[in-house]
Coordinates of C-alpha atoms in Angstrom, one line a residue:
M343 CA 83.8 0.6 128.4
F344 CA 86.3 1.9 125.9
T345 CA 88.7 -0.6 124.0
D346 CA 92.0 0.2 124.3
V347 CA 92.6 1.9 120.7
S348 CA 96.6 3.2 121.2
A349 CA 97.9 1.6 118.8
L350 CA 96.1 4.3 115.9
I351 CA 98.9 6.5 117.4
A352 CA 102.1 6.4 115.2
R353 CA 105.6 6.6 116.4
N354 CA 103.7 6.7 119.8
V355 CA 107.0 7.6 122.4
P356 CA 106.9 7.7 125.3
A357 CA 107.7 10.9 126.6
P358 CA 106.6 13.9 129.3
R359 CA 103.8 15.7 128.2
Y360 CA 100.4 18.0 129.8
G361 CA 98.1 19.3 128.8
V362 CA 95.7 18.4 125.5
A363 CA 93.5 20.5 123.4
A364 CA 91.6 20.1 120.3
F365 CA 91.4 22.7 117.9
D366 CA 90.3 23.8 114.8
R367 CA 93.0 23.7 111.8
G368 CA 90.5 25.3 109.6
A369 CA 88.3 24.5 106.6
D370 CA 91.1 22.3 104.7
G371 CA 92.8 21.1 107.9
G372 CA 90.1 19.4 109.7
A373 CA 91.0 18.8 113.5
A374 CA 94.0 18.0 115.2
F375 CA 95.3 17.3 119.1
F376 CA 98.2 19.8 120.2
V377 CA 99.6 18.1 123.1
A378 CA 101.9 19.7 125.3
G379 CA 105.6 18.4 125.4
F380 CA 107.6 18.8 128.9
G381 CA 110.9 19.2 127.7
A382 CA 109.7 17.1 124.9
P383 CA 108.6 18.2 121.1
N384 CA 105.3 19.5 121.4
L385 CA 102.7 17.6 118.7
V386 CA 100.4 18.3 116.4
L387 CA 98.3 14.9 115.6
V388 CA 95.7 14.5 112.7
W389 CA 94.1 11.9 111.0
L390 CA 95.9 10.7 108.0
G391 CA 95.7 7.6 106.5
G392 CA 93.8 5.8 109.5
Q393 CA 95.8 6.3 112.1
L394 CA 96.4 9.6 114.1
R395 CA 99.9 10.9 112.7
D396 CA 102.4 13.4 113.6
V397 CA 102.0 16.0 111.3
T398 CA 103.8 19.2 113.7
P399 CA 105.3 22.1 112.3
P400 CA 109.2 22.9 113.9
V401 CA 108.1 25.9 115.0
L402 CA 105.4 24.9 117.3
A403 CA 106.9 21.6 117.9
D404 CA 109.3 24.0 120.2
P405 CA 111.6 21.6 122.2
D406 CA 113.0 23.9 124.0
R407 CA 110.2 24.9 125.7
L408 CA 108.0 23.5 129.3
A409 CA 104.7 23.6 127.9
I410 CA 102.1 22.5 130.0
G411 CA 99.1 24.5 129.3
V412 CA 97.2 25.1 125.8
A413 CA 93.9 26.0 124.4
A414 CA 93.0 28.0 121.0
G415 CA 91.2 30.0 119.9
D416 CA 90.7 33.0 117.1
V417 CA 92.6 36.0 119.0
D418 CA 92.7 37.8 115.5
G419 CA 88.9 37.6 113.9
D420 CA 90.4 36.5 110.8
G421 CA 88.9 32.8 110.7
R422 CA 91.5 30.7 112.5
E423 CA 92.3 29.6 115.5
E424 CA 95.6 30.5 117.1
L425 CA 97.3 28.6 120.0
F426 CA 98.4 29.8 123.3
V427 CA 101.3 27.9 124.7
L428 CA 101.5 28.3 128.3
N429 CA 104.9 27.3 129.5
S430 CA 105.8 26.3 133.2
D431 CA 109.5 26.2 134.1
T432 CA 109.1 26.6 137.9
F433 CA 106.5 25.4 140.4
A434 CA 104.8 28.8 141.5
G435 CA 106.6 32.6 140.6
P436 CA 109.2 34.2 138.0
K437 CA 109.6 31.7 135.6
Q438 CA 112.5 32.1 133.0
F439 CA 110.2 31.1 129.8
A440 CA 107.6 32.9 128.1
D441 CA 104.5 31.6 126.8
R442 CA 103.6 31.1 123.0
L443 CA 100.8 32.5 121.3
F444 CA 101.1 31.0 118.0
H445 CA 99.8 32.5 114.8
V446 CA 99.3 30.8 111.8
D447 CA 99.2 32.8 108.3
P448 CA 97.3 31.8 105.0
D449 CA 99.8 30.3 104.2
G450 CA 100.3 27.8 106.6
R451 CA 103.5 29.1 108.1
W452 CA 103.0 30.1 112.5
T453 CA 105.3 32.3 113.7
D454 CA 104.6 33.4 118.1
L455 CA 103.5 36.7 118.5
F456 CA 104.6 37.6 121.6
S457 CA 108.1 37.4 119.7
R458 CA 107.1 40.1 117.4
P459 CA 108.1 43.9 118.3
G460 CA 105.7 46.0 120.5
N461 CA 104.9 42.6 122.2
K462 CA 107.6 41.3 124.2
A463 CA 107.3 43.7 127.4
A464 CA 103.0 42.3 127.9
R465 CA 105.3 38.6 128.0
N466 CA 104.2 36.6 131.1
L467 CA 107.0 35.7 132.7
S468 CA 104.6 33.8 135.6
A469 CA 104.3 30.1 136.0
G470 CA 100.9 29.2 135.3
R471 CA 99.0 25.7 134.8
S472 CA 95.5 26.9 132.4
V473 CA 95.2 28.8 129.8
A474 CA 91.4 29.7 127.8
A475 CA 90.0 31.3 125.5
V476 CA 86.9 34.2 126.0
D477 CA 84.9 36.2 123.9
R478 CA 84.0 38.6 127.0
R479 CA 82.1 41.4 124.7
G480 CA 80.7 38.5 122.0
T481 CA 82.4 40.0 119.2
G482 CA 84.2 37.2 117.7
R483 CA 87.3 37.9 118.9
Y484 CA 88.4 36.3 121.8
G485 CA 91.8 37.0 124.8
F486 CA 93.1 34.1 126.2
A487 CA 93.0 33.9 130.2
V488 CA 95.6 32.9 132.0
A489 CA 95.7 30.6 136.1
N490 CA 99.0 31.4 137.1
Y491 CA 100.4 30.3 140.4
G492 CA 101.4 32.5 142.5
Q493 CA 101.4 35.6 140.2
P494 CA 98.3 37.7 139.2
F495 CA 95.9 35.7 136.0
R496 CA 96.6 37.1 133.2
F497 CA 94.6 38.2 130.0
Y498 CA 95.3 38.7 126.8
E499 CA 93.7 40.8 123.7
L500 CA 94.5 41.7 120.7
A501 CA 94.5 46.8 121.0
P502 CA 93.7 48.0 118.1
N503 CA 97.7 49.1 117.4
G504 CA 97.8 44.7 117.3
H505 CA 99.5 44.7 120.1
L506 CA 99.3 41.8 122.3
T507 CA 98.2 43.8 125.7
D508 CA 97.2 41.7 129.1
L509 CA 93.7 43.5 130.7
A510 CA 93.5 41.7 133.1
P511 CA 93.8 45.1 135.3
A512 CA 91.3 46.4 134.1
L513 CA 88.6 44.0 133.2
G514 CA 89.3 42.6 137.0
L515 CA 91.0 39.7 136.5
D516 CA 94.5 40.9 138.6
R517 CA 94.2 38.3 141.2
T518 CA 96.4 35.7 142.7
T519 CA 95.8 32.4 143.9
G520 CA 97.7 29.0 143.4
G521 CA 96.0 29.3 140.1
R522 CA 94.7 25.0 138.3
G523 CA 92.0 24.8 136.1
L524 CA 90.0 27.4 133.8
W525 CA 86.3 26.8 132.6
A526 CA 84.8 29.3 130.0
G527 CA 80.9 29.5 129.3
P528 CA 77.7 31.2 130.2
L529 CA 77.0 29.6 133.5
V530 CA 75.3 32.6 135.8
S531 CA 75.3 35.3 133.6
D532 CA 73.9 35.2 129.2
L533 CA 77.9 35.8 128.5
T534 CA 80.7 34.1 129.2
D535 CA 81.9 34.2 132.0
L536 CA 85.0 32.5 133.5
F537 CA 84.8 30.0 136.4
C538 CA 88.4 29.4 138.5
V539 CA 89.4 26.4 140.7
N540 CA 92.3 27.2 143.0
E541 CA 95.3 25.5 145.6
R542 CA 96.0 27.3 148.7
G543 CA 92.5 29.5 148.2
P544 CA 89.1 29.6 147.1
N545 CA 87.3 29.3 143.7
F546 CA 87.6 32.3 141.7
L547 CA 84.0 33.1 139.8
F548 CA 83.8 36.2 137.7
K549 CA 80.8 36.8 136.6
N550 CA 80.7 38.8 133.1
R551 CA 78.6 42.4 133.7
G552 CA 78.0 42.4 130.1
D553 CA 80.3 45.7 129.2
G554 CA 83.6 43.2 128.6
R555 CA 84.5 43.3 132.6
F556 CA 84.8 40.9 135.0
E557 CA 83.2 41.0 138.9
E558 CA 84.5 38.0 140.7
V559 CA 81.1 36.0 143.5
A560 CA 82.2 32.6 143.8
G561 CA 80.9 33.3 147.3
E562 CA 77.5 34.1 146.5
F563 CA 77.2 31.2 144.7
L564 CA 78.2 29.1 146.8
L565 CA 80.9 27.7 144.8
S566 CA 84.3 28.9 146.6
D567 CA 85.4 25.1 148.3
P568 CA 88.6 27.3 150.4
D569 CA 89.8 24.4 152.0
E570 CA 90.5 21.9 148.9
H571 CA 93.1 22.1 146.4
A572 CA 91.4 21.7 142.8
R573 CA 93.2 20.4 139.8
G574 CA 90.1 19.8 136.5
V575 CA 87.1 21.2 136.0
T576 CA 84.0 20.5 133.7
A577 CA 80.6 22.0 133.1
L578 CA 77.5 19.9 131.8
D579 CA 74.0 19.2 133.0
A580 CA 74.8 17.2 135.9
D581 CA 70.2 17.1 136.9
G582 CA 68.3 17.6 133.3
D583 CA 67.0 20.8 134.5
G584 CA 68.6 22.4 131.2
R585 CA 71.1 24.9 133.5
L586 CA 74.2 24.0 133.8
D587 CA 76.1 22.7 136.6
L588 CA 79.5 21.7 137.7
C589 CA 81.6 19.1 138.6
W590 CA 85.8 19.8 139.4
G591 CA 88.1 17.5 141.8
N592 CA 90.3 18.4 144.1
W593 CA 93.4 17.0 144.9
E594 CA 93.3 14.1 147.7
G595 CA 89.7 15.8 148.5
P596 CA 86.3 15.8 147.8
H597 CA 85.5 15.7 144.2
R598 CA 82.8 18.5 143.5
L599 CA 79.4 17.5 142.0
M600 CA 78.0 21.2 142.3
V601 CA 74.1 21.3 140.6
R602 CA 72.4 24.0 140.7
G603 CA 69.5 24.7 143.4
V604 CA 66.0 26.7 142.1
D605 CA 67.7 29.9 143.8
G606 CA 70.4 30.0 141.6
T607 CA 72.6 28.4 143.8
F608 CA 74.7 25.5 144.1
K609 CA 75.0 22.2 146.5
D610 CA 77.1 19.5 146.3
R611 CA 75.2 16.6 144.9
A612 CA 78.7 14.1 144.5
T613 CA 78.4 10.7 145.0
P614 CA 80.2 8.9 148.1
A615 CA 82.4 7.1 145.2
M616 CA 82.5 10.1 142.8
A617 CA 83.6 12.8 146.2
L618 CA 86.6 10.0 146.4
P619 CA 89.2 11.9 147.5
G620 CA 91.9 11.4 144.6
A621 CA 95.4 12.1 142.6
V622 CA 93.3 14.1 140.2
R623 CA 93.9 15.3 137.0
T624 CA 92.2 15.7 134.3
V625 CA 88.1 15.9 134.5
I626 CA 85.3 16.3 131.4
A627 CA 82.4 15.6 130.5
A628 CA 81.0 14.0 127.6
D629 CA 79.0 11.4 125.9
F630 CA 81.4 8.6 125.0
D631 CA 78.8 6.0 124.1
N632 CA 76.2 7.6 122.3
D633 CA 72.9 6.7 124.5
G634 CA 72.1 10.4 125.3
Y635 CA 73.4 11.4 128.6
E636 CA 76.5 12.5 129.2
E637 CA 79.3 10.7 131.5
L638 CA 83.0 12.1 133.8
F639 CA 85.5 10.8 133.1
F640 CA 88.5 11.8 136.5
N641 CA 91.8 11.2 134.7
N642 CA 94.4 10.3 137.3
I643 CA 98.4 10.4 138.0
G644 CA 99.9 7.0 139.4
E645 CA 96.3 5.4 140.4
P646 CA 93.1 4.4 138.8
N647 CA 91.1 6.7 136.3
R648 CA 87.6 6.5 137.3
L649 CA 84.3 7.4 135.2
F650 CA 81.2 7.9 135.9
G651 CA 77.6 7.4 134.7
Q652 CA 73.9 8.1 134.6
T653 CA 71.8 5.1 135.9
T654 CA 68.5 6.6 135.2
P655 CA 66.6 8.8 132.5
A656 CA 67.1 12.3 133.6
G657 CA 64.5 15.0 134.1
P658 CA 63.4 18.1 135.9
G659 CA 64.4 17.9 139.9
H660 CA 67.5 17.3 142.0
D661 CA 65.8 13.4 142.7
A662 CA 65.0 12.4 139.2
I663 CA 69.4 11.5 138.3
R664 CA 71.3 9.1 139.6
W665 CA 75.3 8.1 138.7
R666 CA 76.8 5.4 139.4
L667 CA 80.4 3.9 138.9
L668 CA 81.1 2.3 136.0
D669 CA 83.5 0.3 134.6
P670 CA 86.3 1.8 131.8
G671 CA 88.0 -1.0 131.1
P672 CA 91.5 -0.8 129.5
A673 CA 91.5 3.2 130.6
T674 CA 91.7 2.7 134.2
E675 CA 95.3 2.6 133.6
P676 CA 96.7 1.9 136.7
E677 CA 100.1 2.6 136.4
G678 CA 99.3 5.9 134.9
L679 CA 101.0 9.0 135.3
G680 CA 97.6 11.4 133.9
T681 CA 98.8 15.2 133.2
G682 CA 96.0 15.3 130.8
A683 CA 93.5 15.4 128.3
A684 CA 91.3 15.7 125.9
V685 CA 88.2 14.1 123.3
A686 CA 87.0 15.1 120.0
D687 CA 85.2 12.7 116.6
I688 CA 89.2 13.2 115.6
D689 CA 88.0 9.7 112.9
G690 CA 85.1 11.2 111.8
D691 CA 82.5 8.6 112.3
G692 CA 80.5 10.6 115.1
V693 CA 82.3 8.5 118.6
L694 CA 84.1 10.4 120.6
E695 CA 88.1 8.9 120.6
L696 CA 89.6 9.9 124.2
L697 CA 93.2 10.8 124.0
V698 CA 95.5 10.8 127.2
A699 CA 98.5 11.8 128.2
H700 CA 101.4 11.2 130.4
G701 CA 104.2 12.1 132.4
E702 CA 105.6 14.3 135.3
T703 CA 107.6 11.4 137.0
T704 CA 108.1 9.0 134.5
P705 CA 108.0 9.4 130.4
Q706 CA 105.2 7.2 129.1
P707 CA 103.5 7.4 126.0
L708 CA 100.1 9.2 125.4
S709 CA 97.0 6.2 125.1
L710 CA 93.5 6.8 123.5
F711 CA 90.6 5.6 123.8
K712 CA 87.1 4.9 122.7
V713 CA 83.7 2.9 123.3
P714 CA 82.5 0.2 120.2
P715 CA 80.2 0.9 117.6
N716 CA 76.8 0.3 119.8
G717 CA 74.0 1.7 116.6
N718 CA 73.4 4.1 118.8
G719 CA 72.8 7.9 116.2
W720 CA 74.6 10.8 117.2
V721 CA 74.9 14.7 115.8
R722 CA 77.1 17.2 115.5
V723 CA 76.7 20.9 115.8
K724 CA 80.2 23.4 114.7
P725 CA 79.0 26.9 115.6
L726 CA 81.7 29.1 113.5
T727 CA 82.2 33.2 114.8
R728 CA 81.0 36.0 112.8
F729 CA 84.9 35.8 110.9
G730 CA 84.6 31.8 110.7
A731 CA 86.5 30.4 113.4
P732 CA 84.4 27.8 115.9
A733 CA 81.9 30.0 118.3
R734 CA 84.2 28.5 121.4
G735 CA 81.8 29.7 124.2
A736 CA 79.1 28.9 122.3
L737 CA 75.8 27.3 124.2
V738 CA 73.6 24.6 122.2
R739 CA 70.5 23.5 123.2
L740 CA 69.5 19.8 121.2
T741 CA 65.8 19.2 122.1
A742 CA 64.6 15.2 121.0
G743 CA 63.0 12.3 122.7
G744 CA 61.1 14.6 125.4
R745 CA 64.0 16.1 126.2
T746 CA 66.4 18.8 125.7
Q747 CA 70.3 18.5 126.0
V748 CA 73.2 21.7 126.9
R749 CA 76.3 21.4 125.7
V750 CA 79.0 24.4 125.7
I751 CA 81.9 24.9 123.2
D752 CA 85.0 24.9 125.1
G753 CA 86.6 26.6 125.8
G754 CA 89.0 25.9 128.1
S755 CA 88.8 22.8 130.9
G756 CA 89.7 19.8 131.7
Y757 CA 93.1 21.1 133.7
L758 CA 95.0 22.1 131.4
C759 CA 93.5 21.4 128.5
Q760 CA 91.0 22.0 125.9
M761 CA 88.2 19.9 124.0
E762 CA 87.4 19.8 120.6
P763 CA 85.4 22.9 119.2
V764 CA 81.7 20.8 118.2
A765 CA 78.8 20.0 120.7
H766 CA 78.3 16.2 120.5
F767 CA 75.0 14.6 120.6
G768 CA 74.4 11.3 121.5
L769 CA 70.8 10.6 120.6
G770 CA 70.5 6.9 121.5
P771 CA 67.3 4.5 120.0
V772 CA 66.1 8.2 119.2
S773 CA 65.6 8.7 115.4
H774 CA 64.3 12.6 114.8
V775 CA 65.6 15.8 116.2
D776 CA 63.4 18.0 117.1
S777 CA 65.3 20.9 116.6
V778 CA 68.8 23.0 117.7
T779 CA 69.3 26.1 119.0
I780 CA 72.7 27.8 118.8
T781 CA 73.4 30.8 121.2
W782 CA 76.1 32.6 120.4
P783 CA 78.7 34.7 123.1
G784 CA 77.5 37.7 121.5
G785 CA 73.2 36.7 122.4
A786 CA 72.3 36.1 118.7
T787 CA 70.7 32.9 118.2
R788 CA 69.5 30.0 115.6
T789 CA 67.0 27.4 116.0
L790 CA 67.6 24.6 113.1
A791 CA 64.3 22.6 112.5
D792 CA 65.5 20.7 110.0
V793 CA 68.9 18.4 111.9
R794 CA 68.9 14.9 111.1
P795 CA 70.6 12.0 113.0
R796 CA 74.0 11.7 111.9
E797 CA 75.5 14.8 111.0
V798 CA 77.2 17.0 111.3
V799 CA 76.0 20.7 110.9
V800 CA 77.8 23.4 110.8
V801 CA 76.2 26.5 111.3
P802 CA 77.1 30.1 110.5
H803 CA 76.7 33.3 113.1
P804 CA 73.9 35.1 112.6
E805 CA 75.5 38.3 111.4
A806 CA 78.4 36.2 109.2

């Protein structure tokens, strides 16, 4: 399916790299990839002059830290996304180097909020893996959930006095396990829930109680999977019923495609080919070929990557959908040491790019893949918070051609990673969009009836 366009990455030198986040640089900056460097400089890559170029400010490069996970979100309500960079200098338990929370000033300068007076005591000095941006109250101000390994999970917000505070104990999130992947969105409530896939213990599903606190309910929804060792996780409507389902990869164990039933619980619908164990890292759901149906990409380390697509049009009911193994082409990367990956339409042509990071055992260059032009239509929807930042966690529904597609503006997914803050919809041959409905984390909704194909629609918050 894919073609290799890695030659478009300028100065693509081999290096040990891990998580990737696609973030928004503000009204004048456009989209960018942040790539975590593990003993190598972090990268900020933007599309400039027909290439993906490194424009990393020195403070973000931070070459002396061991960056592994990353996520973006507007923590202070200034309309710009901060960057939470999770550093892990040990496998589990206490660590030496704290995480970073990079804030950008109006003049474009970046500073680490954890380095400010009053914030040092709150620093995360536990080895972690993934991080996700969560608007738990629907205010447009985000907190960052951190999946630690062998130490309690963290949840950072700015307190009224402007200091960073770990609210995990007060919110019911301070569990200790082998934390791995995170996904944030409206899964089993109307607000932002947090699903955590873990190693050496059951998964967690933190349901938003509506008062800003959370209740752990993974067992109630049959999502615990306690005997496996998870890595990457994503959400999608896997059976065409208009509700979100989950897919995650288990390290050398059966991968899961958990589809929600009429009683609200989830059941594994992974095909034998999809469930086949492997050395999985990131899992991504995206419509790479714009045919109107999402694919599932499993990024592996030291073995071929795998890609799955739908064989028949999706419709209501579990039996209306079939998944089959596709040929990823060059994106198979049988010798690739995959560690993280993210998607974004970085060049603005309406087709998603897939950026894959490598490393861990041997430094390797980044890879960039995309599907060749095929004539399929598309629509891209970018909801904003009341402050003008990307509304991560918002639910977007598009109805066209007799079907409704569902996307969530990503707060964190894959493994160590975060996708672009845009709902990307392929349309295939459909030439008319009936409607687009956005539901923000706080419950505000807006329906658009004048969306045209091949447009990027920026949608302000109704209360902005």
